[in-house]
PDB file of C-alpha atoms and ligand atoms in Angstrom:
ATOM      1  CA  MET O  37      45.445  -6.514  82.577  1.00 80.00           C
ATOM      2  CA  ARG O  38      46.606  -5.682  86.205  1.00 92.00           C
ATOM      3  CA  PRO O  39      50.364  -6.715  86.909  1.00 96.00           C
ATOM      4  CA  THR O  40      50.430  -9.973  88.654  1.00 97.00           C
ATOM      5  CA  GLY O  41      53.550 -11.165  91.335  1.00 96.00           C
ATOM      6  CA  LYS O  42      55.511 -12.217  87.816  1.00 97.00           C
ATOM      7  CA  ALA O  43      55.219  -8.722  86.103  1.00 98.00           C
ATOM      8  CA  ARG O  44      57.887  -7.781  84.301  1.00 98.00           C
ATOM      9  CA  VAL O  45      58.565  -4.121  85.155  1.00 98.00           C
ATOM     10  CA  ALA O  46      60.213  -0.726  83.649  1.00 98.00           C
ATOM     11  CA  GLY O  47      59.724   2.914  83.944  1.00 98.00           C
ATOM     12  CA  VAL O  48      60.755   6.110  82.831  1.00 98.00           C
ATOM     13  CA  ILE O  49      63.311   8.116  84.900  1.00 98.00           C
ATOM     14  CA  GLY O  50      63.221  12.216  84.878  1.00 98.00           C
ATOM     15  CA  TRP O  51      62.901  15.079  86.841  1.00 98.00           C
ATOM     16  CA  PRO O  52      60.056  16.197  86.700  1.00 96.00           C
ATOM     17  CA  VAL O  53      58.228  13.170  85.337  1.00 96.00           C
ATOM     18  CA  ALA O  54      54.829  14.039  85.833  1.00 95.00           C
ATOM     19  CA  HIS O  55      54.583  15.317  81.958  1.00 92.00           C
ATOM     20  CA  SER O  56      56.124  12.245  80.666  1.00 94.00           C
ATOM     21  CA  ARG O  57      53.622  10.795  78.077  1.00 95.00           C
ATOM     22  CA  SER O  58      55.725   7.207  78.057  1.00 97.00           C
ATOM     23  CA  PRO O  59      53.614   5.968  80.623  1.00 97.00           C
ATOM     24  CA  ARG O  60      50.572   5.964  78.585  1.00 97.00           C
ATOM     25  CA  VAL O  61      52.424   4.763  75.450  1.00 98.00           C
ATOM     26  CA  HIS O  62      53.804   1.597  77.220  1.00 98.00           C
ATOM     27  CA  GLY O  63      50.633   1.071  79.095  1.00 98.00           C
ATOM     28  CA  TYR O  64      48.411   1.141  76.089  1.00 98.00           C
ATOM     29  CA  TRP O  65      50.859  -1.433  74.665  1.00 98.00           C
ATOM     30  CA  LEU O  66      50.822  -3.856  77.683  1.00 98.00           C
ATOM     31  CA  ASP O  67      47.023  -3.725  77.712  1.00 98.00           C
ATOM     32  CA  LEU O  68      46.902  -4.270  73.989  1.00 98.00           C
ATOM     33  CA  TYR O  69      49.169  -7.313  73.522  1.00 98.00           C
ATOM     34  CA  GLY O  70      47.894  -8.473  77.178  1.00 97.00           C
ATOM     35  CA  ILE O  71      51.336  -8.716  78.718  1.00 98.00           C
ATOM     36  CA  ASP O  72      51.854  -9.329  82.276  1.00 98.00           C
ATOM     37  CA  GLY O  73      54.081  -5.859  83.117  1.00 98.00           C
ATOM     38  CA  ALA O  74      53.967  -2.530  84.360  1.00 98.00           C
ATOM     39  CA  TYR O  75      55.607   0.702  83.353  1.00 98.00           C
ATOM     40  CA  VAL O  76      55.870   3.607  85.959  1.00 98.00           C
ATOM     41  CA  PRO O  77      57.079   7.197  86.058  1.00 98.00           C
ATOM     42  CA  LEU O  78      59.902   7.381  88.291  1.00 98.00           C
ATOM     43  CA  ALA O  79      60.660  10.764  89.690  1.00 98.00           C
ATOM     44  CA  VAL O  80      64.363  10.974  90.587  1.00 98.00           C
ATOM     45  CA  PRO O  81      66.267  14.055  91.261  1.00 98.00           C
ATOM     46  CA  PRO O  82      69.747  14.674  89.935  1.00 98.00           C
ATOM     47  CA  GLN O  83      71.622  13.920  93.341  1.00 98.00           C
ATOM     48  CA  ARG O  84      69.654  10.544  93.747  1.00 98.00           C
ATOM     49  CA  LEU O  85      70.394   9.325  90.107  1.00 98.00           C
ATOM     50  CA  GLY O  86      73.390   7.296  91.002  1.00 98.00           C
ATOM     51  CA  ASP O  87      71.387   5.457  93.768  1.00 98.00           C
ATOM     52  CA  ALA O  88      68.214   5.102  91.562  1.00 98.00           C
ATOM     53  CA  ILE O  89      70.264   3.606  88.385  1.00 98.00           C
ATOM     54  CA  ARG O  90      71.942   1.284  90.953  1.00 96.00           C
ATOM     55  CA  GLY O  91      68.695   0.183  92.266  1.00 97.00           C
ATOM     56  CA  LEU O  92      67.093  -0.754  89.183  1.00 98.00           C
ATOM     57  CA  ALA O  93      68.688  -4.215  89.022  1.00 97.00           C
ATOM     58  CA  ALA O  94      68.185  -4.658  92.847  1.00 97.00           C
ATOM     59  CA  LEU O  95      64.366  -4.032  92.408  1.00 97.00           C
ATOM     60  CA  GLY O  96      64.012  -6.534  89.750  1.00 97.00           C
ATOM     61  CA  PHE O  97      63.324  -3.931  87.077  1.00 98.00           C
ATOM     62  CA  ARG O  98      63.973  -4.875  83.344  1.00 98.00           C
ATOM     63  CA  GLY O  99      64.808  -1.639  82.655  1.00 98.00           C
ATOM     64  CA  ALA O 100      64.056   1.986  82.259  1.00 98.00           C
ATOM     65  CA  ASN O 101      63.764   5.238  79.749  1.00 98.00           C
ATOM     66  CA  VAL O 102      65.586   8.336  80.838  1.00 98.00           C
ATOM     67  CA  THR O 103      64.269  11.384  80.067  1.00 96.00           C
ATOM     68  CA  VAL O 104      65.382  15.263  80.925  1.00 95.00           C
ATOM     69  CA  PRO O 105      67.659  16.049  82.685  1.00 96.00           C
ATOM     70  CA  HIS O 106      69.402  12.660  83.016  1.00 97.00           C
ATOM     71  CA  LYS O 107      70.161  11.558  79.395  1.00 96.00           C
ATOM     72  CA  GLN O 108      73.944  12.337  79.643  1.00 96.00           C
ATOM     73  CA  ALA O 109      74.544  12.126  83.435  1.00 98.00           C
ATOM     74  CA  VAL O 110      73.140   8.754  83.554  1.00 98.00           C
ATOM     75  CA  MET O 111      76.141   7.612  81.253  1.00 98.00           C
ATOM     76  CA  PRO O 112      78.628   7.099  84.012  1.00 98.00           C
ATOM     77  CA  PHE O 113      76.543   4.613  85.957  1.00 98.00           C
ATOM     78  CA  LEU O 114      75.972   2.129  83.126  1.00 98.00           C
ATOM     79  CA  ASP O 115      77.995  -0.915  82.428  1.00 98.00           C
ATOM     80  CA  VAL O 116      77.762  -1.099  78.899  1.00 98.00           C
ATOM     81  CA  ILE O 117      77.229   2.056  76.258  1.00 98.00           C
ATOM     82  CA  GLU O 118      75.863   0.957  73.111  1.00 98.00           C
ATOM     83  CA  ALA O 119      77.349   2.609  69.836  1.00 94.00           C
ATOM     84  CA  ALA O 120      74.359   4.519  69.012  1.00 93.00           C
ATOM     85  CA  ALA O 121      74.116   6.095  72.510  1.00 97.00           C
ATOM     86  CA  GLN O 122      78.054   6.742  72.340  1.00 96.00           C
ATOM     87  CA  ARG O 123      77.812   8.503  69.053  1.00 93.00           C
ATOM     88  CA  ILE O 124      74.744  10.617  70.275  1.00 95.00           C
ATOM     89  CA  GLY O 125      76.469  11.396  73.429  1.00 95.00           C
ATOM     90  CA  ALA O 126      73.417  10.661  75.407  1.00 97.00           C
ATOM     91  CA  VAL O 127      71.253   7.549  76.872  1.00 98.00           C
ATOM     92  CA  ASN O 128      67.369   7.412  76.847  1.00 98.00           C
ATOM     93  CA  THR O 129      66.983   3.500  77.096  1.00 98.00           C
ATOM     94  CA  ILE O 130      68.601   1.387  79.856  1.00 98.00           C
ATOM     95  CA  VAL O 131      68.015  -2.554  79.626  1.00 98.00           C
ATOM     96  CA  VAL O 132      68.695  -4.581  82.926  1.00 98.00           C
ATOM     97  CA  GLY O 133      70.443  -7.938  81.629  1.00 97.00           C
ATOM     98  CA  ASP O 134      69.903 -11.189  83.021  1.00 94.00           C
ATOM     99  CA  ASN O 135      73.274 -10.964  84.751  1.00 94.00           C
ATOM    100  CA  GLY O 136      72.455  -7.615  86.279  1.00 95.00           C
ATOM    101  CA  LEU O 137      74.410  -5.718  84.127  1.00 98.00           C
ATOM    102  CA  LEU O 138      73.063  -2.173  82.695  1.00 98.00           C
ATOM    103  CA  THR O 139      73.340  -1.545  79.089  1.00 98.00           C
ATOM    104  CA  GLY O 140      72.653   1.845  77.748  1.00 98.00           C
ATOM    105  CA  THR O 141      71.286   3.147  74.023  1.00 98.00           C
ATOM    106  CA  ASN O 142      69.946   5.784  72.536  1.00 98.00           C
ATOM    107  CA  THR O 143      66.361   5.069  70.615  1.00 98.00           C
ATOM    108  CA  ASP O 144      65.793   8.965  69.434  1.00 97.00           C
ATOM    109  CA  GLY O 145      67.662   8.672  66.023  1.00 97.00           C
ATOM    110  CA  PHE O 146      66.076   5.257  65.351  1.00 97.00           C
ATOM    111  CA  GLY O 147      62.191   7.028  66.454  1.00 98.00           C
ATOM    112  CA  PHE O 148      63.134  10.134  63.872  1.00 98.00           C
ATOM    113  CA  LEU O 149      63.756   7.943  61.068  1.00 98.00           C
ATOM    114  CA  ALA O 150      61.111   5.394  61.625  1.00 97.00           C
ATOM    115  CA  ASN O 151      58.539   8.065  62.084  1.00 98.00           C
ATOM    116  CA  LEU O 152      59.678   9.972  58.853  1.00 98.00           C
ATOM    117  CA  ARG O 153      59.992   6.492  56.933  1.00 97.00           C
ATOM    118  CA  ALA O 154      56.277   5.565  58.357  1.00 97.00           C
ATOM    119  CA  ALA O 155      54.829   9.057  57.570  1.00 96.00           C
ATOM    120  CA  CYS O 156      56.378   9.675  54.508  1.00 95.00           C
ATOM    121  CA  PRO O 157      57.123   6.552  52.634  1.00 92.00           C
ATOM    122  CA  GLY O 158      58.145   8.671  49.644  1.00 90.00           C
ATOM    123  CA  TRP O 159      61.386   9.970  51.096  1.00 94.00           C
ATOM    124  CA  ARG O 160      64.557   9.073  50.053  1.00 95.00           C
ATOM    125  CA  ALA O 161      67.844   9.779  51.900  1.00 95.00           C
ATOM    126  CA  ALA O 162      69.409  10.576  48.614  1.00 92.00           C
ATOM    127  CA  ASP O 163      66.703  13.007  47.719  1.00 90.00           C
ATOM    128  CA  GLY O 164      69.123  15.989  48.624  1.00 94.00           C
ATOM    129  CA  PRO O 165      70.716  17.565  51.392  1.00 96.00           C
ATOM    130  CA  ALA O 166      69.014  17.481  54.746  1.00 97.00           C
ATOM    131  CA  VAL O 167      68.864  20.946  56.661  1.00 98.00           C
ATOM    132  CA  VAL O 168      68.725  20.494  60.527  1.00 98.00           C
ATOM    133  CA  ILE O 169      67.732  23.749  62.438  1.00 98.00           C
ATOM    134  CA  GLY O 170      69.271  23.637  65.867  1.00 98.00           C
ATOM    135  CA  ALA O 171      72.306  22.120  67.991  1.00 97.00           C
ATOM    136  CA  GLY O 172      71.034  20.731  71.170  1.00 94.00           C
ATOM    137  CA  GLY O 173      70.659  17.268  72.155  1.00 92.00           C
ATOM    138  CA  ALA O 174      67.750  16.416  69.763  1.00 95.00           C
ATOM    139  CA  ALA O 175      69.598  17.874  66.905  1.00 96.00           C
ATOM    140  CA  ARG O 176      72.468  15.359  67.490  1.00 96.00           C
ATOM    141  CA  ALA O 177      70.281  12.421  67.475  1.00 97.00           C
ATOM    142  CA  VAL O 178      68.823  13.456  64.383  1.00 97.00           C
ATOM    143  CA  VAL O 179      71.966  14.656  62.764  1.00 96.00           C
ATOM    144  CA  VAL O 180      73.495  10.978  63.487  1.00 95.00           C
ATOM    145  CA  SER O 181      70.496   9.540  62.271  1.00 96.00           C
ATOM    146  CA  LEU O 182      70.356  10.994  58.823  1.00 96.00           C
ATOM    147  CA  LEU O 183      74.019  10.414  58.363  1.00 93.00           C
ATOM    148  CA  ASP O 184      73.487   6.637  59.094  1.00 91.00           C
ATOM    149  CA  ALA O 185      70.588   6.769  56.473  1.00 94.00           C
ATOM    150  CA  GLY O 186      72.627   8.093  53.890  1.00 92.00           C
ATOM    151  CA  VAL O 187      71.794  11.775  52.911  1.00 93.00           C
ATOM    152  CA  PRO O 188      74.195  13.307  50.794  1.00 91.00           C
ATOM    153  CA  SER O 189      75.143  15.897  53.398  1.00 93.00           C
ATOM    154  CA  VAL O 190      73.560  17.658  56.594  1.00 96.00           C
ATOM    155  CA  ARG O 191      73.493  21.383  56.518  1.00 96.00           C
ATOM    156  CA  LEU O 192      73.533  22.431  59.870  1.00 97.00           C
ATOM    157  CA  ILE O 193      71.837  25.915  61.369  1.00 98.00           C
ATOM    158  CA  ASN O 194      71.760  27.244  64.696  1.00 98.00           C
ATOM    159  CA  ARG O 195      70.986  30.699  66.243  1.00 98.00           C
ATOM    160  CA  THR O 196      74.318  30.535  67.891  1.00 98.00           C
ATOM    161  CA  ASP O 197      76.522  29.186  65.349  1.00 96.00           C
ATOM    162  CA  ALA O 198      79.290  28.422  67.659  1.00 97.00           C
ATOM    163  CA  ARG O 199      77.219  25.172  68.927  1.00 97.00           C
ATOM    164  CA  ALA O 200      76.583  24.179  65.366  1.00 96.00           C
ATOM    165  CA  HIS O 201      80.078  24.121  64.747  1.00 95.00           C
ATOM    166  CA  ASP O 202      80.706  22.195  68.122  1.00 95.00           C
ATOM    167  CA  LEU O 203      78.190  19.678  67.221  1.00 95.00           C
ATOM    168  CA  ALA O 204      79.758  19.171  63.622  1.00 94.00           C
ATOM    169  CA  GLY O 205      83.265  18.770  65.436  1.00 92.00           C
ATOM    170  CA  ALA O 206      82.067  16.132  67.370  1.00 91.00           C
ATOM    171  CA  LEU O 207      80.275  14.286  64.961  1.00 89.00           C
ATOM    172  CA  GLY O 208      82.604  14.650  61.853  1.00 74.00           C
ATOM    173  CA  GLY O 209      85.588  12.561  61.050  1.00 54.00           C
ATOM    174  CA  ALA O 210      83.742   9.434  60.559  1.00 57.00           C
ATOM    175  CA  PRO O 211      83.573   8.062  57.287  1.00 60.00           C
ATOM    176  CA  GLY O 212      81.149   9.041  55.397  1.00 61.00           C
ATOM    177  CA  THR O 213      79.955  12.028  57.185  1.00 63.00           C
ATOM    178  CA  ALA O 214      79.535  15.384  55.492  1.00 90.00           C
ATOM    179  CA  ILE O 215      78.250  18.183  57.923  1.00 94.00           C
ATOM    180  CA  GLU O 216      78.160  22.008  56.445  1.00 94.00           C
ATOM    181  CA  VAL O 217      77.553  24.505  59.058  1.00 95.00           C
ATOM    182  CA  VAL O 218      75.629  27.477  57.782  1.00 97.00           C
ATOM    183  CA  ALA O 219      75.489  30.723  59.324  1.00 97.00           C
ATOM    184  CA  TRP O 220      72.013  31.415  60.902  1.00 98.00           C
ATOM    185  CA  ASP O 221      71.684  34.521  58.780  1.00 98.00           C
ATOM    186  CA  GLN O 222      72.170  32.625  55.633  1.00 98.00           C
ATOM    187  CA  ARG O 223      69.345  30.140  56.796  1.00 98.00           C
ATOM    188  CA  ALA O 224      66.638  31.157  54.215  1.00 98.00           C
ATOM    189  CA  ALA O 225      69.005  30.659  51.292  1.00 98.00           C
ATOM    190  CA  ALA O 226      70.309  27.148  52.843  1.00 98.00           C
ATOM    191  CA  LEU O 227      66.962  25.608  51.749  1.00 98.00           C
ATOM    192  CA  GLY O 228      67.830  25.758  47.877  1.00 96.00           C
ATOM    193  CA  ASP O 229      68.252  22.202  46.976  1.00 95.00           C
ATOM    194  CA  ALA O 230      67.094  20.343  50.206  1.00 97.00           C
ATOM    195  CA  GLY O 231      65.394  17.142  50.303  1.00 97.00           C
ATOM    196  CA  LEU O 232      64.479  17.543  53.841  1.00 98.00           C
ATOM    197  CA  LEU O 233      64.012  20.327  56.650  1.00 98.00           C
ATOM    198  CA  VAL O 234      64.061  19.331  60.307  1.00 98.00           C
ATOM    199  CA  ASN O 235      63.230  21.826  63.319  1.00 98.00           C
ATOM    200  CA  THR O 236      64.866  20.639  66.388  1.00 98.00           C
ATOM    201  CA  THR O 237      64.589  23.688  68.324  1.00 97.00           C
ATOM    202  CA  THR O 238      61.849  24.634  70.505  1.00 96.00           C
ATOM    203  CA  GLN O 239      60.709  27.355  68.327  1.00 98.00           C
ATOM    204  CA  GLY O 240      57.040  26.679  67.308  1.00 97.00           C
ATOM    205  CA  MET O 241      56.222  24.997  70.722  1.00 96.00           C
ATOM    206  CA  GLU O 242      53.445  26.179  72.684  1.00 95.00           C
ATOM    207  CA  GLY O 243      54.471  29.108  74.553  1.00 97.00           C
ATOM    208  CA  HIS O 244      57.148  29.554  72.309  1.00 97.00           C
ATOM    209  CA  ALA O 245      57.440  32.079  69.028  1.00 98.00           C
ATOM    210  CA  ALA O 246      57.233  30.521  65.811  1.00 98.00           C
ATOM    211  CA  LEU O 247      60.598  29.374  64.034  1.00 98.00           C
ATOM    212  CA  ASP O 248      61.866  32.487  62.075  1.00 98.00           C
ATOM    213  CA  LEU O 249      62.411  30.605  58.912  1.00 98.00           C
ATOM    214  CA  VAL O 250      61.304  31.978  55.005  1.00 98.00           C
ATOM    215  CA  LEU O 251      60.438  28.984  53.115  1.00 98.00           C
ATOM    216  CA  ASP O 252      60.242  30.486  49.606  1.00 98.00           C
ATOM    217  CA  ASP O 253      63.617  28.865  48.665  1.00 98.00           C
ATOM    218  CA  LEU O 254      62.642  25.287  49.596  1.00 98.00           C
ATOM    219  CA  PRO O 255      62.033  22.919  46.583  1.00 98.00           C
ATOM    220  CA  GLY O 256      58.388  21.892  46.604  1.00 97.00           C
ATOM    221  CA  ALA O 257      58.991  18.247  46.928  1.00 96.00           C
ATOM    222  CA  ALA O 258      61.297  18.745  49.979  1.00 97.00           C
ATOM    223  CA  THR O 259      59.796  16.755  53.035  1.00 97.00           C
ATOM    224  CA  VAL O 260      59.363  19.000  56.247  1.00 98.00           C
ATOM    225  CA  THR O 261      59.633  17.723  59.839  1.00 98.00           C
ATOM    226  CA  ASP O 262      59.394  18.945  63.209  1.00 97.00           C
ATOM    227  CA  ILE O 263      60.204  17.541  66.406  1.00 96.00           C
ATOM    228  CA  VAL O 264      57.701  19.580  68.342  1.00 95.00           C
ATOM    229  CA  TYR O 265      54.386  18.029  68.612  1.00 93.00           C
ATOM    230  CA  THR O 266      52.636  20.308  71.077  1.00 93.00           C
ATOM    231  CA  PRO O 267      50.944  21.774  68.876  1.00 95.00           C
ATOM    232  CA  LEU O 268      50.758  18.561  66.571  1.00 96.00           C
ATOM    233  CA  GLU O 269      50.876  21.450  63.513  1.00 97.00           C
ATOM    234  CA  THR O 270      53.670  24.143  64.204  1.00 98.00           C
ATOM    235  CA  PRO O 271      53.645  27.160  62.185  1.00 98.00           C
ATOM    236  CA  LEU O 272      56.523  25.691  60.379  1.00 98.00           C
ATOM    237  CA  LEU O 273      54.504  22.723  59.309  1.00 98.00           C
ATOM    238  CA  ALA O 274      51.322  24.730  58.609  1.00 98.00           C
ATOM    239  CA  ALA O 275      53.319  27.030  56.104  1.00 98.00           C
ATOM    240  CA  ALA O 276      55.091  24.016  54.471  1.00 98.00           C
ATOM    241  CA  ARG O 277      51.821  22.367  54.191  1.00 98.00           C
ATOM    242  CA  ALA O 278      50.306  25.171  52.778  1.00 98.00           C
ATOM    243  CA  ARG O 279      52.805  25.517  50.035  1.00 98.00           C
ATOM    244  CA  GLY O 280      52.101  21.929  49.081  1.00 98.00           C
ATOM    245  CA  ASN O 281      55.433  20.446  50.968  1.00 98.00           C
ATOM    246  CA  PRO O 282      55.356  16.533  52.243  1.00 97.00           C
ATOM    247  CA  VAL O 283      55.137  17.098  56.187  1.00 98.00           C
ATOM    248  CA  VAL O 284      55.722  15.148  58.742  1.00 97.00           C
ATOM    249  CA  ASP O 285      54.812  15.931  62.815  1.00 97.00           C
ATOM    250  CA  GLY O 286      56.818  14.962  65.766  1.00 96.00           C
ATOM    251  CA  LEU O 287      54.533  12.958  67.608  1.00 97.00           C
ATOM    252  CA  GLY O 288      55.622   9.820  65.766  1.00 97.00           C
ATOM    253  CA  MET O 289      59.150  10.169  66.980  1.00 97.00           C
ATOM    254  CA  LEU O 290      58.099  10.193  70.223  1.00 96.00           C
ATOM    255  CA  LEU O 291      55.956   6.658  69.889  1.00 98.00           C
ATOM    256  CA  HIS O 292      58.430   5.258  67.304  1.00 98.00           C
ATOM    257  CA  GLN O 293      61.641   5.882  69.892  1.00 98.00           C
ATOM    258  CA  ALA O 294      59.587   3.978  72.464  1.00 98.00           C
ATOM    259  CA  ARG O 295      59.326   0.648  70.378  1.00 98.00           C
ATOM    260  CA  PRO O 296      62.886  -0.854  70.944  1.00 98.00           C
ATOM    261  CA  GLY O 297      62.790  -0.312  74.467  1.00 98.00           C
ATOM    262  CA  PHE O 298      59.441  -2.141  74.888  1.00 98.00           C
ATOM    263  CA  GLN O 299      60.519  -5.216  72.771  1.00 98.00           C
ATOM    264  CA  ALA O 300      63.842  -5.449  75.067  1.00 98.00           C
ATOM    265  CA  TRP O 301      61.799  -5.186  78.365  1.00 98.00           C
ATOM    266  CA  PHE O 302      58.425  -6.936  77.518  1.00 98.00           C
ATOM    267  CA  GLY O 303      59.234  -9.199  74.512  1.00 98.00           C
ATOM    268  CA  ARG O 304      57.427  -7.984  71.561  1.00 98.00           C
ATOM    269  CA  LEU O 305      57.953  -5.157  68.996  1.00 98.00           C
ATOM    270  CA  PRO O 306      55.083  -2.918  69.528  1.00 98.00           C
ATOM    271  CA  GLU O 307      53.238  -0.987  66.397  1.00 98.00           C
ATOM    272  CA  VAL O 308      52.669   2.709  65.989  1.00 98.00           C
ATOM    273  CA  THR O 309      49.180   3.009  65.176  1.00 97.00           C
ATOM    274  CA  PRO O 310      46.300   6.000  64.723  1.00 97.00           C
ATOM    275  CA  ALA O 311      44.653   4.473  68.017  1.00 98.00           C
ATOM    276  CA  LEU O 312      47.976   4.754  69.755  1.00 98.00           C
ATOM    277  CA  ARG O 313      48.599   8.351  68.717  1.00 97.00           C
ATOM    278  CA  ASP O 314      44.785   9.313  69.900  1.00 97.00           C
ATOM    279  CA  VAL O 315      45.395   7.673  73.418  1.00 96.00           C
ATOM    280  CA  VAL O 316      48.559  10.135  73.671  1.00 96.00           C
ATOM    281  CA  LEU O 317      46.895  13.013  72.439  1.00 94.00           C
ATOM    282  CA  ALA O 318      44.053  12.426  74.771  1.00 95.00           C
ATOM    283  CA  PRO O 319      43.719  15.090  77.451  1.00 91.00           C
ATOM    284  CA  GLY O 320      44.507  14.784  81.030  1.00 82.00           C
TER     285      GLY O 320
HETATM  286  P1  ATR J 645      67.347  20.146  73.314  1.00 62.01           P
HETATM  287  O1  ATR J 645      68.902  19.516  74.084  1.00 62.01           O
HETATM  288  O2  ATR J 645      66.250  19.459  73.708  1.00 62.01           O
HETATM  289  O3  ATR J 645      67.466  20.172  71.679  1.00 62.01           O
HETATM  290  P2  ATR J 645      68.728  22.539  73.954  1.00 62.01           P
HETATM  291  O4  ATR J 645      69.799  22.260  73.907  1.00 62.01           O
HETATM  292  O5  ATR J 645      68.212  23.546  74.876  1.00 62.01           O
HETATM  293  O6  ATR J 645      67.421  21.646  73.900  1.00 62.01           O
HETATM  294  O7  ATR J 645      68.664  23.090  72.461  1.00 62.01           O
HETATM  295  C1  ATR J 645      67.426  23.980  72.166  1.00 62.01           C
HETATM  296  C2  ATR J 645      67.437  24.503  70.635  1.00 62.01           C
HETATM  297  O8  ATR J 645      66.540  25.494  70.129  1.00 62.01           O
HETATM  298  C3  ATR J 645      69.161  24.932  70.306  1.00 62.01           C
HETATM  299  O9  ATR J 645      69.457  24.676  69.104  1.00 62.01           O
HETATM  300  C4  ATR J 645      68.735  26.568  70.297  1.00 62.01           C
HETATM  301  O10 ATR J 645      69.352  27.311  69.734  1.00 62.01           O
HETATM  302  P3  ATR J 645      70.855  28.000  70.617  1.00 62.01           P
HETATM  303  O11 ATR J 645      71.763  27.134  70.754  1.00 62.01           O
HETATM  304  O12 ATR J 645      71.079  29.151  69.899  1.00 62.01           O
HETATM  305  O13 ATR J 645      70.307  28.480  71.960  1.00 62.01           O
HETATM  306  C5  ATR J 645      67.381  26.722  69.836  1.00 62.01           C
HETATM  307  N1  ATR J 645      66.350  27.836  70.242  1.00 62.01           N
HETATM  308  C6  ATR J 645      65.993  28.183  71.331  1.00 62.01           C
HETATM  309  N2  ATR J 645      65.558  29.410  71.296  1.00 62.01           N
HETATM  310  C7  ATR J 645      65.446  30.028  69.853  1.00 62.01           C
HETATM  311  C8  ATR J 645      65.227  30.962  69.178  1.00 62.01           C
HETATM  312  N3  ATR J 645      64.583  31.839  69.691  1.00 62.01           N
HETATM  313  N4  ATR J 645      65.470  30.986  67.999  1.00 62.01           N
HETATM  314  C9  ATR J 645      66.226  30.145  67.543  1.00 62.01           C
HETATM  315  N5  ATR J 645      66.662  29.082  67.760  1.00 62.01           N
HETATM  316  C10 ATR J 645      66.354  28.950  69.245  1.00 62.01           C
END
């Protein structure tokens, strides 16, 4: 339906923002559920970020998603930062309260786990160590969610070892956390008893080389997932599938991370379905 004068409004703040699939995702759900609402792309350059965030309440926005490059920079402009966002060190979802206060949260870890569980119901956190490749912002959300899910340990492996040590240091110390940094040149051997392998790097994305990782030592039952979703089947997932491992593509993480924001702004927890995947994958 077209938004009326009473429509609830939210959007996605990024720079650039034209590539974002979020308007498609939320627009699909608004239509599907017949909600009087709108979700719009908001191109905000870094130097206007504070003005834009302060303007959300003034404009009557219910909230917004935040994407590259603003996920960390947005934090000082918010009134409340929820625990998940504090641990991940970044905000991807803002909710404007009835009192005008801005609360920031991070749903990337939720999206990662919800996608993994939906696509691979047989995966159990206790199955074995989770091997995480990469140490950027996406890795941080993935590692936090895996520790919260109760994996026995996370093996963190990054081309630049120092970044993996920094991330482990930033997340370590909390009760029950077990993060082991493995050197990049030991990455193939580190797969030995893994229950899960996650690529959080840009390797395998269209225009990038494949992730340089030999899977020979990976147990056949280990689940393999990639946060890259262009292409849907990365060379890593293709190699894992060819040797019989359960695989989970990255598109579902994008779709699941959108659900809590939609619920907060528009009042209903939406579903991730094959039809939604088709809409998001359609060209154009
Ligand atoms: P994001 O915050 O979105 O995760 P990022 O901080 O740029 O993005 O992180 C990208 C990740 O891809 C990093 O772990 C990076 O490794 P470095 O820390 O060594 O840069 C990883 N990456 C990028 N190019 C790579 C390559 N050619 N081989 C292996 N890892 C690579």
